[in-house]
C-alpha positions as CSV (number, residue, x, y, z in Angstrom):
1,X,-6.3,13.7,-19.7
2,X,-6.6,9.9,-19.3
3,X,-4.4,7.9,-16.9
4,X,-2.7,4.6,-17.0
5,X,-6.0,3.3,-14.7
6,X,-8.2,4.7,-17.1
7,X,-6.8,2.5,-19.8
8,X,-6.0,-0.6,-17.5
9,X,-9.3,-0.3,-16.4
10,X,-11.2,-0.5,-19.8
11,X,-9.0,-2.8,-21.5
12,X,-9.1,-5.1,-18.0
13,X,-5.7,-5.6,-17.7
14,X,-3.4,-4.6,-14.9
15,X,-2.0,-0.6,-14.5
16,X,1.5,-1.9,-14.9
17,X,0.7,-4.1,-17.8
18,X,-0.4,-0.8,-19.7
19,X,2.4,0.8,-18.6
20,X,5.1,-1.5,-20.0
21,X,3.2,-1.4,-23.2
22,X,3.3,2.5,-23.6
23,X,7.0,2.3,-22.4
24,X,8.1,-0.3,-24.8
25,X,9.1,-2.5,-21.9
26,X,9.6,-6.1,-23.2
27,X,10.7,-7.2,-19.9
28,X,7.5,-9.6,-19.4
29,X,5.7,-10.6,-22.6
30,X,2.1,-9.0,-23.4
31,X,0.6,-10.9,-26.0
32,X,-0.2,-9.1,-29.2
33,X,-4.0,-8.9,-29.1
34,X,-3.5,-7.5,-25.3
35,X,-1.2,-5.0,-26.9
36,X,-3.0,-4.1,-29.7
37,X,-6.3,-3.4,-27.2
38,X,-4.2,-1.2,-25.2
39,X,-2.6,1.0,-27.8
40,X,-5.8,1.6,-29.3
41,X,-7.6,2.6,-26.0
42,X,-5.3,4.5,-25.0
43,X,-5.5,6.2,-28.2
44,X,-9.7,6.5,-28.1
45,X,-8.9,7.8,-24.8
46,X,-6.9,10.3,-25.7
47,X,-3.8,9.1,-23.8
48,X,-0.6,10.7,-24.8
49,X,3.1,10.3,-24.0
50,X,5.8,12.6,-23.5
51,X,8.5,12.1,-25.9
52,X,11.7,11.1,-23.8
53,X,14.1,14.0,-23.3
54,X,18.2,12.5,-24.0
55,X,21.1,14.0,-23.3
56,X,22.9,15.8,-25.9
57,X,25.8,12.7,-28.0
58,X,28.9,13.1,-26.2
59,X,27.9,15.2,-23.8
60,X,27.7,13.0,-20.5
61,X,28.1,15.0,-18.2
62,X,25.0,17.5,-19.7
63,X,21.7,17.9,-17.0
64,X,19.0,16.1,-18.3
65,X,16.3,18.0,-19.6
66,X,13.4,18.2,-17.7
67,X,10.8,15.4,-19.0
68,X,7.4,15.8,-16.3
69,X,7.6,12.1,-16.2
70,X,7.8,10.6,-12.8
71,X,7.5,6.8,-12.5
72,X,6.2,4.4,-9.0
73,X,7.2,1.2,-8.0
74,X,5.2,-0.4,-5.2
75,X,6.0,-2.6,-2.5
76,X,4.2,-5.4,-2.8
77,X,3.3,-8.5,-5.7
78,X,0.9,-7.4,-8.6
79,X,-1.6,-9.3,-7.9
80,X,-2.4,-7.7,-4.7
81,X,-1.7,-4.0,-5.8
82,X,-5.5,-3.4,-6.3
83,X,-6.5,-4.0,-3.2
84,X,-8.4,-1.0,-1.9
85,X,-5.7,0.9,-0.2
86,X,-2.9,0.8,-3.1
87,X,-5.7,1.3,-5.6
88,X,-6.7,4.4,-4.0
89,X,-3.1,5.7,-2.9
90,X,-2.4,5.3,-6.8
91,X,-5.2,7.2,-7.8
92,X,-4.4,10.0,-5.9
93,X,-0.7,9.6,-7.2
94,X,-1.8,10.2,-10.5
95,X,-4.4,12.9,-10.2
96,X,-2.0,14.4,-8.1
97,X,0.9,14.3,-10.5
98,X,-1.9,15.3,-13.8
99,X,-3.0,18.8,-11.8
100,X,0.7,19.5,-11.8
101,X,1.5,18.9,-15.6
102,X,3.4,15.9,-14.8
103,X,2.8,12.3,-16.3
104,X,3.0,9.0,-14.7
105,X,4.5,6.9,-16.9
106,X,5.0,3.7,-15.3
107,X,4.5,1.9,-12.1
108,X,6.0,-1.6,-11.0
109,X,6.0,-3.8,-8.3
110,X,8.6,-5.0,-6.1
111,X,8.6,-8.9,-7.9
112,X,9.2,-7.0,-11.1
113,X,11.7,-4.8,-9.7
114,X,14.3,-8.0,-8.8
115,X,14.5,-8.3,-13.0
116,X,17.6,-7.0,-13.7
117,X,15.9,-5.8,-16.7
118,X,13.5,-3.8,-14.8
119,X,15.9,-2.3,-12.4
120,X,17.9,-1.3,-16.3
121,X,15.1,0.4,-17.3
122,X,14.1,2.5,-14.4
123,X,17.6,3.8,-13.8
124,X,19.0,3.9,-17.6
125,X,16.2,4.0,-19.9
126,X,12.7,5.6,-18.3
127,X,14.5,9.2,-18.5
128,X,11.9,10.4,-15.5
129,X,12.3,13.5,-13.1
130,X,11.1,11.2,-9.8
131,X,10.0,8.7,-8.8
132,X,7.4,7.7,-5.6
133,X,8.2,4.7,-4.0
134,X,5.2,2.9,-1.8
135,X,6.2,1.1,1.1
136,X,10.0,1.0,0.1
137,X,11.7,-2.4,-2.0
138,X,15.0,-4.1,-1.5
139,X,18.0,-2.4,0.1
140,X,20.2,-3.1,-2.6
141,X,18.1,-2.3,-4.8
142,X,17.1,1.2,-3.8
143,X,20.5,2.2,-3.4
144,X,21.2,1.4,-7.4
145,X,18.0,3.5,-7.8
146,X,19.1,6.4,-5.5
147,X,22.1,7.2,-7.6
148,X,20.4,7.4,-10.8
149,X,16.8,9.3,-10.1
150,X,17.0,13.0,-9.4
151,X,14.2,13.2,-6.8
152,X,12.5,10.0,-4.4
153,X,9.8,10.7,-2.6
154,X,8.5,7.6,-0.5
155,X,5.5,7.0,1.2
156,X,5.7,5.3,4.4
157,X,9.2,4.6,3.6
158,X,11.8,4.8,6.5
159,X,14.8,6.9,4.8
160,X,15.1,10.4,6.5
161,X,17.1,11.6,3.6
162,X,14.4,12.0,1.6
163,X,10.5,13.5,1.0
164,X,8.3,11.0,2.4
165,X,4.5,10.7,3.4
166,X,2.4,8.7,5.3
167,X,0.0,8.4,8.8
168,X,1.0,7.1,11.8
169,X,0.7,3.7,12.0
170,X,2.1,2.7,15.5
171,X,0.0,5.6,17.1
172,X,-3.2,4.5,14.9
173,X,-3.0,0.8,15.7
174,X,-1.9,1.7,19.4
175,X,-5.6,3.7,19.9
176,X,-7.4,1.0,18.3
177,X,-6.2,-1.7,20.9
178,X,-7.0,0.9,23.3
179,X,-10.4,0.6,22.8
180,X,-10.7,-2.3,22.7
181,X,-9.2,-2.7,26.4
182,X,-11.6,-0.4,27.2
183,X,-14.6,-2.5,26.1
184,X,-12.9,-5.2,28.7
185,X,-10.8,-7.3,26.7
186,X,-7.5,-8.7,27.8
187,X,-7.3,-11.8,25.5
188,X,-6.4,-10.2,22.3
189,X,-5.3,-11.8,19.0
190,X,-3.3,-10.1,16.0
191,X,-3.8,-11.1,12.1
192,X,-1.3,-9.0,9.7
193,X,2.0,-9.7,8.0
194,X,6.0,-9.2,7.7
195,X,7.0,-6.0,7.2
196,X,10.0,-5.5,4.9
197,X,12.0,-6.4,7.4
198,X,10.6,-9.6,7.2
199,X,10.0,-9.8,10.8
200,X,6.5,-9.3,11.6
201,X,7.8,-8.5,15.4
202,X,8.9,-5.1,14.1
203,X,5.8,-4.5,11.6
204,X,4.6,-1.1,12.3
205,X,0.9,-1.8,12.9
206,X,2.2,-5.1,15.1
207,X,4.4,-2.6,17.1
208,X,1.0,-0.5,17.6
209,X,-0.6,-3.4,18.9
210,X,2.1,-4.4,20.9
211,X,2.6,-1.2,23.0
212,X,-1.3,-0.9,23.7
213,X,-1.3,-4.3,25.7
214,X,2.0,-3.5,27.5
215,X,0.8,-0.1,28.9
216,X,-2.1,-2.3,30.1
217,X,-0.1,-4.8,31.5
218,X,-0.9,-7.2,29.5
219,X,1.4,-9.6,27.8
220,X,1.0,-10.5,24.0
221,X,0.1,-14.1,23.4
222,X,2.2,-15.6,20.9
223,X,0.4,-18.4,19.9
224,X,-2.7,-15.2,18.8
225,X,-0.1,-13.5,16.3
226,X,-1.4,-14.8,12.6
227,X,0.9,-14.1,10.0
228,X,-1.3,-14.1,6.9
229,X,0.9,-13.0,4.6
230,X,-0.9,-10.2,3.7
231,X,-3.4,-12.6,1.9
232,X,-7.2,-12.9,2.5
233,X,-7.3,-16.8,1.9
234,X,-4.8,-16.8,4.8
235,X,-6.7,-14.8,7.3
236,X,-9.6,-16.7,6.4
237,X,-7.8,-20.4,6.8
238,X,-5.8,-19.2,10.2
239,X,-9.1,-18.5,11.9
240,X,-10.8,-21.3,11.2
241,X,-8.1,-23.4,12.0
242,X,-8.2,-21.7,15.1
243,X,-11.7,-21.6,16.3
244,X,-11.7,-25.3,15.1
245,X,-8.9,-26.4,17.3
246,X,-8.3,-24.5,19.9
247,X,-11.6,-24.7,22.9
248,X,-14.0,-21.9,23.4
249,X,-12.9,-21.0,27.0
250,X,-9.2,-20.7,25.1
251,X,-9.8,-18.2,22.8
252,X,-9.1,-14.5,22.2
253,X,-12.2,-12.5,22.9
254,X,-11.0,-9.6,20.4
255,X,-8.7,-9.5,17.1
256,X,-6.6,-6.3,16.0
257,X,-6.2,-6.9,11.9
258,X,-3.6,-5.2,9.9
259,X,-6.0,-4.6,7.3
260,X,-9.4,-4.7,6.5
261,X,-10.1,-7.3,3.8
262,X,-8.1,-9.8,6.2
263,X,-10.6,-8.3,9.0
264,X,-13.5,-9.6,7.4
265,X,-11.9,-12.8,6.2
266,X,-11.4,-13.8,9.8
267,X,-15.0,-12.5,10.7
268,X,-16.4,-14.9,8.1
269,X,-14.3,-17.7,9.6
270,X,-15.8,-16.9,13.0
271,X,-19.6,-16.9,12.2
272,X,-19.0,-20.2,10.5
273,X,-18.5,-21.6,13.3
274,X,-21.3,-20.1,15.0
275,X,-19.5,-17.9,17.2
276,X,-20.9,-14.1,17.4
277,X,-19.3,-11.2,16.7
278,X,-18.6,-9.5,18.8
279,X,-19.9,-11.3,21.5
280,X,-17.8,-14.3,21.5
281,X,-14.9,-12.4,19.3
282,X,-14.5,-8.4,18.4
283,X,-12.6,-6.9,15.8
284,X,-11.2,-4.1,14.8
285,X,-9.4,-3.5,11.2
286,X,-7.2,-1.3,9.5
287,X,-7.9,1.4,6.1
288,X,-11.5,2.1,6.5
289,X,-12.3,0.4,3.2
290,X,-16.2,1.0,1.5
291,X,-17.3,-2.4,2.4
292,X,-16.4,-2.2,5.8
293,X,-19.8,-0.3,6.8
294,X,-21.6,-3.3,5.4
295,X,-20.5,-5.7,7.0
296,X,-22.7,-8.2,9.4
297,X,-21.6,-6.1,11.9
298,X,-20.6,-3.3,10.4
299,X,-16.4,-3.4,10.8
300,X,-14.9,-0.9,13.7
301,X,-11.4,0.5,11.7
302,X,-9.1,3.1,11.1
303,X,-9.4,5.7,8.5
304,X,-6.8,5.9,6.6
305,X,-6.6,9.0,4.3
306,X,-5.7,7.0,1.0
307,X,-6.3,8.8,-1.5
308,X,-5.1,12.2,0.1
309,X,-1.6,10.6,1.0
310,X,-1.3,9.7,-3.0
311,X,-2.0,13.1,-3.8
312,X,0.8,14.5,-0.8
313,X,3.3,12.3,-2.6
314,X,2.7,14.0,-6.2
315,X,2.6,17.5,-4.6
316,X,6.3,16.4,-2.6
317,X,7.4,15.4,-5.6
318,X,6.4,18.5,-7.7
319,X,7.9,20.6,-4.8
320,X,11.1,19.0,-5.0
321,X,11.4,18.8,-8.7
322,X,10.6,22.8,-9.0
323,X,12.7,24.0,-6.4
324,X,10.4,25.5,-3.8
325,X,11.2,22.9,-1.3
326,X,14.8,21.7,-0.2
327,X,14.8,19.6,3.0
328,X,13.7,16.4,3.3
329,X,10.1,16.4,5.0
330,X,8.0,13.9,6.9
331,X,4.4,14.5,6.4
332,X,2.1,12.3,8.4
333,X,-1.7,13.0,8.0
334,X,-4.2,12.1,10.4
335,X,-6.0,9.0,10.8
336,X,-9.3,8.5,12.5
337,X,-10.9,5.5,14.5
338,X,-14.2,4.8,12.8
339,X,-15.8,2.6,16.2
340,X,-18.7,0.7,14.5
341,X,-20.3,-2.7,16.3
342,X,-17.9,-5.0,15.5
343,X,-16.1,-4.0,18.6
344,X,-18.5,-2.9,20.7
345,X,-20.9,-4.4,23.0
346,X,-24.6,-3.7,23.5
């Protein structure tokens, strides 16, 4: 059957852009040719929807029939939401939920979720069995969402009261500053971004980084924390301001980096300059992405198991739904250091 990327995908829209036009969701205008391209694809494609499934008139206090539709909301602005880890966690999300007979039949992010009339149709009008949340939203607003949704199943969210999955991102960031103590260096840099907290102190992947130079004695430089935002155009900017300001002698001689797209931002920013990686500077990224085995040097990072977390998310939630799990489980699936010549010497 196709799926909501399948659609976005030909028409060359966004997923959550063909979602609100299946669902009837007028909470963000899609202009009429946009709309029309979309219906019809998803028609050629053979896309169909699950009538909703209402409660009987009168009858509130009735169990909902049982839909298949599950719906996702992900932590972070649409515009960024294909970036190569979401992309692939969502893919795996929807296969995952399709070999199980369920659909997935919307998925927003956390700017739309602050519309009110986003947060009314999740919890009053979408009629789903579950919902997956990826890398949780607002406080506030989960709780609202908690009372009204049957089943939650989160990945990497930190709520012990319900399914969630994930890998270990202290651990995994923690062996990857490892090595590179190993390869000698003590001046080491960090480039990621705030957590939900909004405190990039208590940032899972920061924390990673943070107890790796402690065990070793060594005390984290403040003024080599980069707070990017998340955003490539940051980690790009941040480094060459860096490497442009601050002397030679002064610099970090490695860089742990959140992610890998900011990774080889800030590699960019460093060869521009005509320093070598890694001879002058070594880093080491985050997710494992395709491109990062082409690089100029190929990109040391951790493998992140993307896709297979997306699918662990839909089988949780299946689980759940259908009764053959009761307890609220934490699965964590292993991640693997992929140690490639950006951070290592010859």
């Amino acid at each position: 059957m196709a799926t909501l990327k399948d659609i976005a995908e030909k028409v060359g829209v966004s997923i959550s852009t063909v979602s609100r036009v299946l669902n009837n969701d007028d909470s963000k205008i899609v202009n009429a040719v946009t709309k029309k391209k979309i219906l019809i694809t998803a028609e050629e494609l053979g896309y169909r929807t699950r009538g909703w499934s209402r409660r009987p008139i009168g009858d509130e206090g009735a169990k909902p029939a049982v839909t298949k539709r599950a719906g996702c909301i992900i932590s972070l602005p649409q515009e960024n939401y294909s970036y190569p880890y979401f992309s692939l966690v969502l893919k795996g999300i929807e296969k995952g939920l399709a070999d199980r007979g369920y659909e997935l039949s919307f998925i927003h992010t956390r700017d739309e979720l602050r519309d009110p009339s986003v947060q009314q149709q999740i919890i009053q009008d979408s009629r789903i069995d579950g919902l997956i949340i990826i890398e949780g939203i607002d406080p506030p607003i989960y709780e609202a969402i908690k009372k009204h949704i049957p089943v939650i199943v989160g990945v990497d969210v930190n709520d012990p009261t319900i399914p969630t999955v994930s890998y270990d991102r202290v651990s995994a960031s923690q062996a990857a500053v490892r090595h590179l103590i190993e390869q000698g260096h003590r001046k080491i840099g960090f480039i990621g971004g705030l957590g939900l907290s909004g405190d990039i102190y208590r940032e899972k992947r920061f924390r990673g980084y943070r107890y790796a130079l402690l065990e070793a004695d060594i005390e984290p430089e403040p003024k080599w924390i980069l707070n990017a935002e998340w955003q490539i155009e940051n980690s790009f900017e941040l480094m060459s301001r860096l490497v442009n300001e601050v002397p030679r002698e002064e610099l970090p001689t490695a860089f742990f980096v959140a992610s890998d797209v900011m990774a080889i931002a800030a590699m960019r920013a460093v060869t521009e300059v005509g320093l070598r990686v890694p001879d002058d500077i070594a880093f080491f990224g985050v997710d494992n992405i395709d491109i990062s085995q082409y690089t100029s040097p190929p990109l040391s990072t951790i493998h992140v198991p993307k896709y297979e977390i997306g699918q662990t998310a839909a089988y949780l939630l299946s689980e759940y739904l259908e009764g053959r799990l009761y307890f609220p489980i934490r699965a964590l699936l292993p991640y693997e250091l992929k140690i490639r010549r950006s951070s290592t010497k010859d």
